[in-house]
Amino acid sequence: MNTHDTAAGAAPEGELLAARGLAKSFGPTTALHNASFDIDPGEMVAVMGASGSGKTTLLHCLGGMLHPDRGRIHYRGRDLTALSESQRSGLRREEFGFLFQSGGLVPELSCLENTALPLRLNGVRRKSAHRSAEEWLERLGVDGTAHQRPGEVSGGEYQRIGLARALITEPAILFADEPTGAVDSLNEEKVMRLLVDAARRSSTAVVLVTHEARVAAYADREVTVRDGRTRDLVQGGAE
Amino acid sequence: MSFAHTVLGLLENGPAHGYDLKRVYDQHFGQDRPLHYGQVYAALARLLKKGLIEVAGTEQGDGPERKRYAITDSGVTDLHTWLGTPEAPQQYLQSTLYTKVVLALLAGRPAADVLEVQRSAHLKSMRELTRRKTEGDLAEHLICDHALFHLEADLRWLELTAARLDELATEVNR
Amino acid sequence: MSGQAARRGPTGPLRWVREVALGVRMSVSGGRDSWVRLALIATAVGAAVALLLGAASTPTLMDARAERDEARSYDQTQSIPEPSADTLLVGYADSDYFERGIVGRVLVPEGPRAPAPPGVDEVPGPGEMVVSPALKRLLESPEHRLLRERLDYRIVGTVDPEGLLGPHEPAYYAGADKSELSPAMSMVTRIDDFGAERRESEPSPAILLLVLVGASVALLPLGVFVAAALRFGSDKRDRRIAALRLLGADRWTAGRIACGEAVIGALAGIAAGVALFLPLREVVSPMRPGGIDVFAADIVPHPVLAVVVCFGVVALAVGVTLVSTARAATDPLGVTRRAARPRRRLWWRAALTAAGAALLAPMATAGDEFAGGSESLQAAAGLVLLLLGAGALTPWLFQVVVSRARRGGVAWLLAVRRLRADGAAETRAVTGVAVAVAGVIALQSLFAGVAERFDNPEPMNPGMPPYTARVNAQDPSAAEGTAERLRSVPQVRDVRTVVEYQRVEGPDGSLAMRVGGCDALRQYARIGTCSDGDVFVGEDGAAPAAPAAPGDRLRVLGTGEAASWTLPGSTRAVPLSETARQDPANAVVGVLATPGAVAEAGLPGSVVRASFDVAPATPRAVEEVRTAVRELGPTATVTANTMPGNVQVIDSLRGLLTALVAASLGVIGLGLLISTVEQLREGRQALALLAASGVRGRTLAASVLYQSAIPLAAGLLVAAAMGTVLGGLLLRMLDYPVEFDPVAIAVTAGAAAAVVLGVTLLSLPALARLVRPDNLRAE
């Protein structure tokens, strides 16, 4: 297990994504104070914290959805905070995948179309996008839902479709925000196992935001966010 | 948990030798520690004495004599009662960890570190259990889950206590 | 990743098309809800488009009318052709019948190839006539016996639509004997073909302004309304856009996808509008809303305007979408979190209003009257900006009201909190109403001012008697018969007749001559003492000398042989009367002679002009006079000495605009109903939750009512203020006194309130259905 220094400084070599000294406020509320984060290619890191601790804001900053007030985020050596909005959009589209608690599936599209959406946003032709979406749905065991709408499938299936959609572009990083927040324990396990399995197979790094230890336990290590600050877990005691 | 009741439950499937009982037990429950024969025979002796089982036959072999045991009607009734009685939920009213935290607070040591170290250990253990369960079969899976849920409960207590440390400190140092 | 670049599809337009197509797909593939939403948009936009297409038909309609009008006209200024087998004598024989103008011509073919007027197969023979269907209906009904007596011809056919301006126009063509018409007669001419160019008269500035205001008032709310309708269900769309943005669609891609969704709504709306327009125009013709008399076939949208309407709707859809999704596109996280919306700002709303006022103010304060031309453009721009300002200020005021609202009952609390949280949809719907009401109030003020001036027409010529009859006579002695016939009609008083010769050639040019008794001649000049045998020459104060002097030899032309006559030595020069000087028709200075003076001259026949009064001037008595006069000749007419035209124009304009505004409000009402139901549908889970937790249905209904009533109150407040200001500005532009009619304003506001509240009541059944517990389930 790697030991990461949380002190400010240049991002170490070989890291996929590294953030230093992030701060973000929404009006009077400070969501991030001084947060840092690193992840290696293929690594799976859980971001834990109580609700309101700022973990989702951290995820949004890391995923290029939010622009931090202060701090730097480097992705493969590129400074995310220096990119234009459309460059960040492109990065999100092509190199990042997202899985949200509420799934974020477009209710008007069929599950197949939802899955194919990121590819189609990248300009891939409908036919080949759908072919690839079918493969992914099958791989995650939800190929039966292809022509149903997201509103018609069960919670577990919904998240698996969301996972298929997040992974269809074979992203370098998957950002998962409470991916099992809305499903029961049994489905939680199915979703997590599929997630871990798929991520390992395509050596996708995973940033897993969760407040549940059982979910975090699937990760390689944990980062805790408390009051907008990050701290890597003390590797004492057991080691 | 009563070990004798486990033996009784295994015998309900049909008469068995002491050796068979040990093997079946190990198969289902003995992941961590295999049984000693002595434990089996001690349990059988106790059950015989209570009349919950009887000797169904004896086979003379090369080694020691081998008795086949069978469950009696009163044994079936007893097993039924046991299965139907809920286990008393364990109450961890005194825990070592709590003692540690209070002692740290009294001594003016960083109690948060005590909790943090424990949290880390718990999480590490949970990660290992998770790995084990993803690799193992269903039985392994269920057992790991049981442990995981318990560890998770501990973790929640750790987090809650961490959030209330200041409160606790004023109370303890009053 | 290197593989990513290779997988990238095409860029540029092709990709855009795909993105728009994706939007289209999303807007139609959301199952029942999507279709309902699309149907709602299509209905609302369709209703507006149908109305706009109707308005866009006005130019074609006017052209078609003008074309047919020209086709049946004939040129009287051109030289008269020689009689031949191709020629036709036409006498002007229009008549008025109880406020209805009847178009009439008397025809005498001079040969076998004489032309027939448009819509008439064959020129009717003497004593026969062809009539329009509308006149036929009039003549057939027993209550119009008086008219039947007046048009005492045998009906032998009908005038086809091509010879009529509208299906309800009363018109006839009568045949006459050769002896009854002569091209020398007044209002009679010889033609070899029908068809003439007619010059349009410039509309009066007041009427131009009325048309401008009216068109803005009637059409602008439709635009606002279409913009609102296109945003039905936009909450969901915003969430969709936000989801796409989070997936990595950039702002423009998201915008294009949203546009795809909006465009499909706009296109469906246009299709619905066309589908609605076709049957609607068939209805307009027989229903005559606002007194419009048009053929359904003439209601064809002007191609350019039709394209403008269609493109306008699509462009509006795109524009509205880009503006309304801007938030979702720039701050997708805010939308998914459903964070509070930014406060509405006052400055641009006030700026819009101020710009409008600034455009109108110089015209209002300048001393001269509104002149049309480039000023109409400025006026229209100012109007539109002010009205849009009313629409823009409404949401702002609404927000102020809601944020200041103090506590009340549970229903009030629920409504205010709901409105404070969002309220965008509610205000959008009411904005159209605010614009419409502001416009209507302005229009009413303007109408009140203009109508006051036109509704009390002064006599055109104060000194002249109120009625004049003109009869073409073959013989000067017909003056006697005319006078007698008139006197025989009850209620006719004060009959004075002259024979008018408009073409008299003297040594110094042409002049006019009137022969009549002393009494009758006094209308034209201050002749002093007079007895039969006297002759006078009118002398205009401005002209240095009389146009004729004693001893001048005059050649008098009329019907039949021209005659020569020498002015006797006793001829006196007399000053013209005040009334004669003011009346442009009498401005030709001329000779005034008593019958005794010309008895020996053998003068030809000419127009007998009889002036008289009808007392009491009941409409029935006037019609009886007209019928009596028509006995004296097919081209004999009676005219009233009042300002013609404008009253009718104002009335028909008022009717037309009232119809348009009513239709506009109707469409908006429909849209409100749709949007209220739509909002209820969107909020059904919350409503069902409230109902499930024991909130009474009555309370919920009251809260829904408040939710419509609060934005409405804000809208009406803005509208009343804006409308009065605008009305004042418009009246000032015409230099009319600024007055307001509080009752009319209250009635207008009340009508708008009734529309909104009625709509809310209509939506209550939907509410009852929506609060059923099965809606608790999430979508």
XYZ file of N, CA and C in Angstrom, chain B:
522
model
N -23.638 -19.847 22.097
C -24.115 -20.965 21.279
C -23.755 -22.283 21.957
N -24.688 -23.132 21.926
C -24.431 -24.414 22.574
C -23.900 -25.405 21.541
N -22.707 -25.947 21.821
C -22.111 -26.910 20.891
C -22.906 -28.198 20.862
N -23.423 -28.596 22.069
C -24.208 -29.816 22.154
C -25.432 -29.737 21.247
N -26.050 -28.545 21.206
C -27.223 -28.389 20.341
C -26.848 -28.530 18.881
N -25.634 -28.099 18.536
C -25.196 -28.263 17.157
C -25.100 -29.734 16.804
N -24.524 -30.513 17.728
C -24.411 -31.954 17.505
C -25.789 -32.591 17.375
N -26.668 -32.160 18.256
C -28.028 -32.681 18.218
C -28.678 -32.382 16.864
N -28.470 -31.138 16.397
C -29.037 -30.730 15.108
C -28.481 -31.555 13.966
N -27.168 -31.880 14.028
C -26.582 -32.684 12.961
C -27.165 -34.091 12.958
N -27.510 -34.596 14.154
C -28.035 -35.956 14.258
C -29.471 -36.058 13.759
N -30.150 -34.936 13.650
C -31.543 -34.997 13.204
C -31.660 -35.475 11.764
N -30.563 -35.321 10.998
C -30.566 -35.787 9.606
C -30.515 -37.307 9.517
N -30.118 -37.933 10.635
C -30.021 -39.390 10.603
C -28.921 -39.834 11.553
N -28.933 -41.088 11.964
C -27.916 -41.606 12.888
C -26.537 -41.444 12.274
N -25.543 -41.175 13.114
C -24.184 -40.983 12.608
C -23.164 -41.393 13.657
N -21.953 -41.716 13.184
C -20.842 -41.983 14.074
C -20.271 -40.678 14.566
N -19.554 -40.732 15.658
C -18.874 -39.546 16.179
C -17.935 -38.945 15.138
N -17.263 -39.820 14.382
C -16.319 -39.338 13.384
C -17.035 -38.569 12.275
N -18.188 -39.120 11.850
C -18.967 -38.448 10.811
C -19.377 -37.061 11.272
N -19.812 -37.030 12.536
C -20.277 -35.751 13.071
C -19.188 -34.687 13.002
N -17.953 -35.108 13.403
C -16.844 -34.149 13.361
C -16.617 -33.646 11.913
N -16.684 -34.576 10.960
C -16.403 -34.208 9.575
C -17.445 -33.202 9.038
N -18.707 -33.524 9.303
C -19.770 -32.636 8.818
C -19.672 -31.259 9.487
N -19.349 -31.298 10.796
C -19.216 -30.034 11.522
C -18.119 -29.167 10.901
N -16.961 -29.815 10.687
C -15.841 -29.065 10.111
C -16.202 -28.472 8.753
N -16.977 -29.268 8.005
C -17.336 -28.822 6.661
C -18.151 -27.533 6.689
N -19.093 -27.456 7.641
C -19.971 -26.294 7.673
C -19.470 -25.156 8.534
N -18.916 -25.502 9.704
C -18.652 -24.443 10.670
C -17.187 -24.287 11.037
N -16.369 -25.236 10.608
C -15.018 -25.258 11.156
C -13.962 -24.511 10.373
N -14.368 -23.468 9.694
C -13.409 -22.761 8.854
C -12.138 -22.392 9.623
N -12.369 -21.810 10.794
C -11.217 -21.298 11.513
C -10.476 -22.375 12.310
N -11.247 -23.170 13.097
C -10.593 -24.165 13.947
C -11.310 -25.495 13.827
N -10.634 -26.542 13.377
C -11.266 -27.881 13.328
C -11.545 -28.388 14.748
N -12.527 -29.245 14.841
C -12.912 -29.796 16.155
C -11.913 -30.856 16.632
N -11.857 -31.015 17.943
C -11.173 -32.181 18.498
C -12.204 -33.259 18.717
N -11.744 -34.500 18.576
C -12.680 -35.605 18.845
C -13.244 -35.510 20.245
N -12.357 -35.135 21.183
C -12.758 -35.089 22.584
C -14.006 -34.261 22.799
N -14.042 -33.097 22.094
C -15.204 -32.233 22.239
C -16.468 -32.945 21.796
N -16.347 -33.692 20.676
C -17.504 -34.399 20.156
C -17.997 -35.421 21.159
N -17.056 -36.201 21.664
C -17.507 -37.265 22.554
C -18.038 -36.729 23.861
N -17.465 -35.636 24.348
C -17.982 -35.031 25.573
C -19.421 -34.600 25.371
N -19.681 -33.996 24.214
C -21.033 -33.526 23.926
C -21.995 -34.696 23.814
N -21.537 -35.772 23.136
C -22.404 -36.937 22.946
C -22.753 -37.558 24.296
N -21.743 -37.590 25.163
C -21.978 -38.189 26.472
C -23.028 -37.395 27.224
N -22.923 -36.072 27.126
C -23.894 -35.229 27.842
C -25.302 -35.443 27.279
N -25.403 -35.544 25.980
C -26.715 -35.703 25.341
C -27.330 -37.053 25.696
N -26.433 -38.103 25.761
C -26.910 -39.427 26.117
C -27.493 -39.410 27.522
N -26.757 -38.717 28.392
C -27.162 -38.687 29.784
C -28.534 -38.021 29.931
N -28.777 -36.967 29.113
C -30.071 -36.279 29.191
C -31.170 -37.042 28.461
N -30.773 -38.125 27.740
C -31.766 -38.900 27.011
C -32.208 -38.237 25.724
N -31.424 -37.354 25.227
C -31.807 -36.658 23.993
C -31.357 -37.452 22.777
N -30.346 -38.297 22.980
C -29.951 -39.214 21.907
C -29.833 -40.611 22.499
N -29.733 -41.559 21.591
C -29.503 -42.931 22.056
C -28.491 -43.586 21.118
N -27.930 -44.734 21.637
C -26.996 -45.468 20.792
C -27.812 -46.355 19.873
N -27.618 -46.178 18.576
C -28.444 -46.907 17.606
C -27.773 -48.225 17.188
N -26.522 -48.390 17.541
C -25.839 -49.633 17.174
C -24.347 -49.476 17.369
N -23.665 -50.609 17.457
C -22.228 -50.555 17.626
C -21.581 -51.389 16.545
N -20.538 -50.877 15.915
C -19.825 -51.632 14.891
C -18.449 -51.958 15.413
N -18.121 -53.193 15.387
C -16.774 -53.585 15.785
C -15.866 -53.456 14.584
N -14.807 -52.748 14.732
C -13.856 -52.615 13.612
C -12.458 -52.914 14.090
N -11.507 -52.467 13.256
C -10.106 -52.667 13.598
C -9.719 -51.804 14.792
N -10.168 -50.628 14.782
C -9.790 -49.649 15.813
C -10.737 -49.769 17.001
N -10.969 -48.623 17.584
C -11.889 -48.614 18.719
C -13.314 -48.867 18.242
N -14.129 -49.254 19.199
C -15.501 -49.570 18.788
C -16.188 -48.301 18.278
N -17.036 -48.468 17.287
C -17.698 -47.301 16.706
C -19.175 -47.388 16.969
N -19.663 -46.375 17.735
C -21.096 -46.354 18.049
C -21.822 -45.418 17.082
N -23.011 -45.881 16.697
C -23.862 -44.980 15.904
C -24.883 -44.333 16.832
N -25.019 -43.036 16.752
C -25.968 -42.332 17.628
C -27.148 -41.858 16.819
N -28.338 -41.901 17.536
C -29.533 -41.394 16.861
C -30.279 -40.469 17.812
N -31.022 -39.518 17.243
C -31.750 -38.563 18.075
C -33.017 -39.208 18.607
N -33.407 -38.887 19.855
C -34.647 -39.427 20.411
C -35.765 -38.417 20.226
N -36.989 -38.827 20.551
C -38.118 -37.906 20.413
C -37.932 -36.683 21.286
N -37.459 -36.929 22.536
C -37.273 -35.757 23.402
C -36.133 -34.886 22.878
N -35.182 -35.543 22.174
C -34.110 -34.765 21.525
C -34.656 -33.846 20.463
N -35.579 -34.371 19.637
C -36.186 -33.554 18.577
C -36.904 -32.358 19.199
N -37.650 -32.655 20.282
C -38.385 -31.579 20.951
C -37.421 -30.516 21.481
N -36.344 -30.984 22.090
C -35.370 -30.054 22.660
C -34.744 -29.184 21.572
N -34.411 -29.833 20.442
C -33.813 -29.095 19.327
C -34.784 -28.010 18.810
N -36.044 -28.464 18.738
C -37.074 -27.553 18.272
C -37.167 -26.322 19.173
N -37.144 -26.562 20.482
C -37.214 -25.467 21.448
C -36.005 -24.538 21.297
N -34.847 -25.166 21.129
C -33.609 -24.371 21.035
C -33.633 -23.450 19.806
N -34.053 -24.066 18.637
C -34.078 -23.261 17.422
C -35.096 -22.130 17.530
N -36.151 -22.407 18.265
C -37.216 -21.393 18.366
C -36.915 -20.325 19.398
N -35.885 -20.512 20.222
C -35.572 -19.507 21.241
C -34.579 -18.496 20.672
N -34.932 -17.208 20.677
C -33.988 -16.225 20.128
C -32.753 -16.142 20.995
N -31.623 -15.884 20.373
C -30.402 -15.623 21.109
C -30.543 -14.262 21.767
N -30.120 -14.150 22.991
C -30.172 -12.851 23.647
C -29.207 -11.908 22.939
N -29.683 -10.764 22.481
C -28.776 -9.847 21.828
C -27.654 -9.490 22.781
N -26.423 -9.563 22.310
C -25.307 -9.308 23.205
C -25.181 -7.831 23.463
N -24.981 -7.512 24.655
C -24.868 -6.116 25.001
C -23.444 -5.833 25.424
N -22.813 -4.993 24.597
C -21.415 -4.684 24.883
C -21.367 -3.456 25.762
N -21.823 -3.603 26.992
C -21.912 -2.426 27.838
C -20.548 -1.974 28.318
N -19.656 -2.924 28.492
C -18.304 -2.537 28.858
C -17.396 -2.955 27.730
N -16.728 -1.980 27.124
C -15.814 -2.402 26.076
C -14.432 -1.846 26.375
N -13.473 -2.574 25.945
C -12.091 -2.166 26.156
C -11.824 -0.816 25.523
N -12.410 -0.660 24.342
C -12.151 0.549 23.604
C -12.622 1.783 24.366
N -13.827 1.633 24.952
C -14.361 2.756 25.714
C -13.417 3.090 26.861
N -12.939 2.046 27.505
C -12.013 2.237 28.609
C -10.777 2.989 28.133
N -10.267 2.569 26.977
C -9.081 3.218 26.429
C -9.315 4.699 26.189
N -10.472 5.019 25.616
C -10.777 6.406 25.271
C -10.840 7.253 26.538
N -11.551 6.722 27.531
C -11.708 7.476 28.775
C -10.360 7.682 29.452
N -9.556 6.610 29.435
C -8.240 6.714 30.046
C -7.396 7.773 29.340
N -7.464 7.786 28.016
C -6.713 8.765 27.242
C -7.165 10.173 27.585
N -8.459 10.344 27.717
C -8.989 11.659 28.029
C -8.547 12.109 29.409
N -8.597 11.172 30.349
C -8.212 11.493 31.720
C -6.743 11.880 31.782
N -5.938 11.172 30.971
C -4.512 11.418 31.003
C -4.106 12.588 30.112
N -5.093 13.161 29.427
C -4.781 14.273 28.544
C -4.054 13.827 27.293
N -4.130 12.532 26.958
C -3.542 12.058 25.715
C -4.506 12.299 24.558
N -4.001 12.279 23.294
C -4.919 12.458 22.150
C -5.863 11.273 21.976
N -7.061 11.404 22.520
C -8.047 10.325 22.426
C -8.477 10.099 20.986
N -8.469 11.174 20.178
C -8.873 11.045 18.771
C -7.970 10.045 18.062
N -6.684 10.028 18.440
C -5.759 9.085 17.809
C -6.116 7.655 18.143
N -6.523 7.453 19.394
C -6.943 6.105 19.797
C -8.054 5.622 18.863
N -9.020 6.515 18.688
C -10.155 6.157 17.829
C -9.707 5.970 16.388
N -8.831 6.838 15.927
C -8.394 6.799 14.543
C -7.621 5.521 14.228
N -6.764 5.159 15.153
C -5.997 3.935 14.964
C -6.928 2.730 14.909
N -7.921 2.763 15.794
C -8.870 1.654 15.818
C -9.660 1.602 14.512
N -10.059 2.799 14.054
C -10.829 2.910 12.813
C -10.029 2.313 11.660
N -8.782 2.693 11.626
C -7.910 2.206 10.585
C -7.808 0.682 10.630
N -7.662 0.161 11.830
C -7.549 -1.294 11.995
C -8.841 -1.971 11.547
N -9.954 -1.369 11.941
C -11.246 -1.926 11.547
C -11.393 -1.953 10.041
N -11.045 -0.837 9.423
C -11.204 -0.741 7.983
C -10.297 -1.732 7.265
N -9.088 -1.859 7.794
C -8.155 -2.795 7.190
C -8.740 -4.201 7.245
N -9.282 -4.503 8.418
C -9.874 -5.818 8.598
C -11.076 -6.002 7.678
N -11.839 -4.934 7.526
C -13.004 -5.020 6.634
C -12.570 -5.244 5.189
N -11.487 -4.574 4.800
C -10.989 -4.776 3.441
C -10.589 -6.220 3.218
N -9.908 -6.779 4.240
C -9.490 -8.180 4.106
C -10.685 -9.110 4.010
N -11.658 -8.866 4.883
C -12.867 -9.695 4.850
C -13.564 -9.583 3.509
N -13.600 -8.345 2.977
C -14.252 -8.138 1.685
C -13.528 -8.915 0.599
N -12.186 -8.874 0.658
C -11.434 -9.629 -0.329
C -11.733 -11.104 -0.205
N -11.755 -11.586 1.048
C -12.020 -13.005 1.276
C -13.372 -13.403 0.731
N -14.335 -12.559 0.980
C -15.696 -12.937 0.578
C -15.847 -12.901 -0.932
N -15.173 -11.977 -1.596
C -15.313 -11.943 -3.045
C -14.632 -13.134 -3.690
N -13.670 -13.701 -2.981
C -12.990 -14.860 -3.559
C -13.625 -16.172 -3.153
N -14.327 -16.200 -2.015
C -14.836 -17.460 -1.491
C -16.211 -17.837 -1.994
N -16.698 -18.985 -1.454
C -18.026 -19.446 -1.856
C -19.097 -18.770 -1.011
N -20.335 -19.238 -1.174
C -21.443 -18.555 -0.515
C -21.321 -18.610 1.000
N -20.881 -19.795 1.519
C -20.757 -19.939 2.962
C -19.734 -18.940 3.501
N -18.615 -18.889 2.839
C -17.550 -17.953 3.185
C -18.093 -16.521 3.162
N -18.852 -16.304 2.120
C -19.459 -15.021 1.887
C -20.326 -14.587 3.063
N -21.214 -15.509 3.473
C -22.153 -15.154 4.536
C -21.429 -14.929 5.855
N -20.450 -15.730 6.094
C -19.717 -15.581 7.350
C -18.965 -14.263 7.374
N -18.313 -13.947 6.246
C -17.593 -12.675 6.172
C -18.550 -11.514 6.348
N -19.753 -11.640 5.719
C -20.737 -10.561 5.853
C -21.098 -10.327 7.301
N -21.267 -11.443 8.028
C -21.634 -11.324 9.429
C -20.579 -10.500 10.161
N -19.342 -10.841 9.902
C -18.260 -10.126 10.546
C -18.218 -8.676 10.077
N -18.431 -8.497 8.780
C -18.376 -7.145 8.219
C -19.417 -6.229 8.852
N -20.637 -6.777 9.000
C -21.691 -5.948 9.586
C -21.364 -5.581 11.023
N -20.740 -6.551 11.741
C -20.362 -6.242 13.122
C -19.270 -5.181 13.171
N -18.282 -5.339 12.304
C -17.211 -4.351 12.265
C -17.769 -2.977 11.879
N -18.739 -3.003 10.979
C -19.326 -1.740 10.546
C -20.026 -1.056 11.709
N -20.692 -1.884 12.540
C -21.348 -1.319 13.714
C -20.315 -0.685 14.635
N -19.213 -1.368 14.808
C -18.134 -0.808 15.634
C -17.650 0.515 15.057
N -17.483 0.510 13.734
C -16.998 1.706 13.067
C -17.925 2.886 13.293
N -19.218 2.594 13.221
C -20.190 3.671 13.440
C -20.017 4.232 14.837
N -19.800 3.316 15.776
C -19.603 3.777 17.153
C -18.343 4.640 17.219
N -17.289 4.203 16.523
C -16.047 4.961 16.521
C -16.259 6.368 15.957
N -17.023 6.425 14.847
C -17.244 7.729 14.218
C -18.069 8.648 15.097
N -19.095 8.070 15.695
C -19.966 8.849 16.559
C -19.195 9.360 17.772
N -18.370 8.476 18.328
C -17.590 8.871 19.502
C -16.590 9.959 19.129
N -15.978 9.798 17.942
C -15.033 10.816 17.485
C -15.727 12.170 17.395
N -16.985 12.154 16.910
C -17.712 13.402 16.779
C -18.086 13.987 18.133
N -18.108 13.111 19.176
C -18.548 13.585 20.492
C -17.419 13.673 21.511
N -16.208 13.607 20.995
C -15.064 13.550 21.918
C -15.013 14.763 22.848
N -15.277 15.937 22.279
C -15.187 17.157 23.087
C -16.181 17.110 24.236
N -17.388 16.679 23.875
C -18.449 16.549 24.871
C -18.035 15.606 25.998
N -17.464 14.470 25.536
C -17.051 13.449 26.493
C -15.915 13.967 27.380
N -15.018 14.712 26.782
C -13.869 15.231 27.530
C -14.315 16.110 28.682
N -15.267 17.016 28.415
C -15.727 17.892 29.496
C -16.383 17.076 30.584
N -17.120 16.047 30.188
C -17.820 15.220 31.179
C -16.836 14.452 32.052
N -15.841 13.874 31.375
C -14.868 13.045 32.101
C -14.015 13.892 33.033
N -13.655 15.068 32.598
C -12.741 15.897 33.390
C -13.446 16.790 34.398
N -14.713 16.601 34.552
C -15.435 17.482 35.461
C -15.065 17.218 36.905
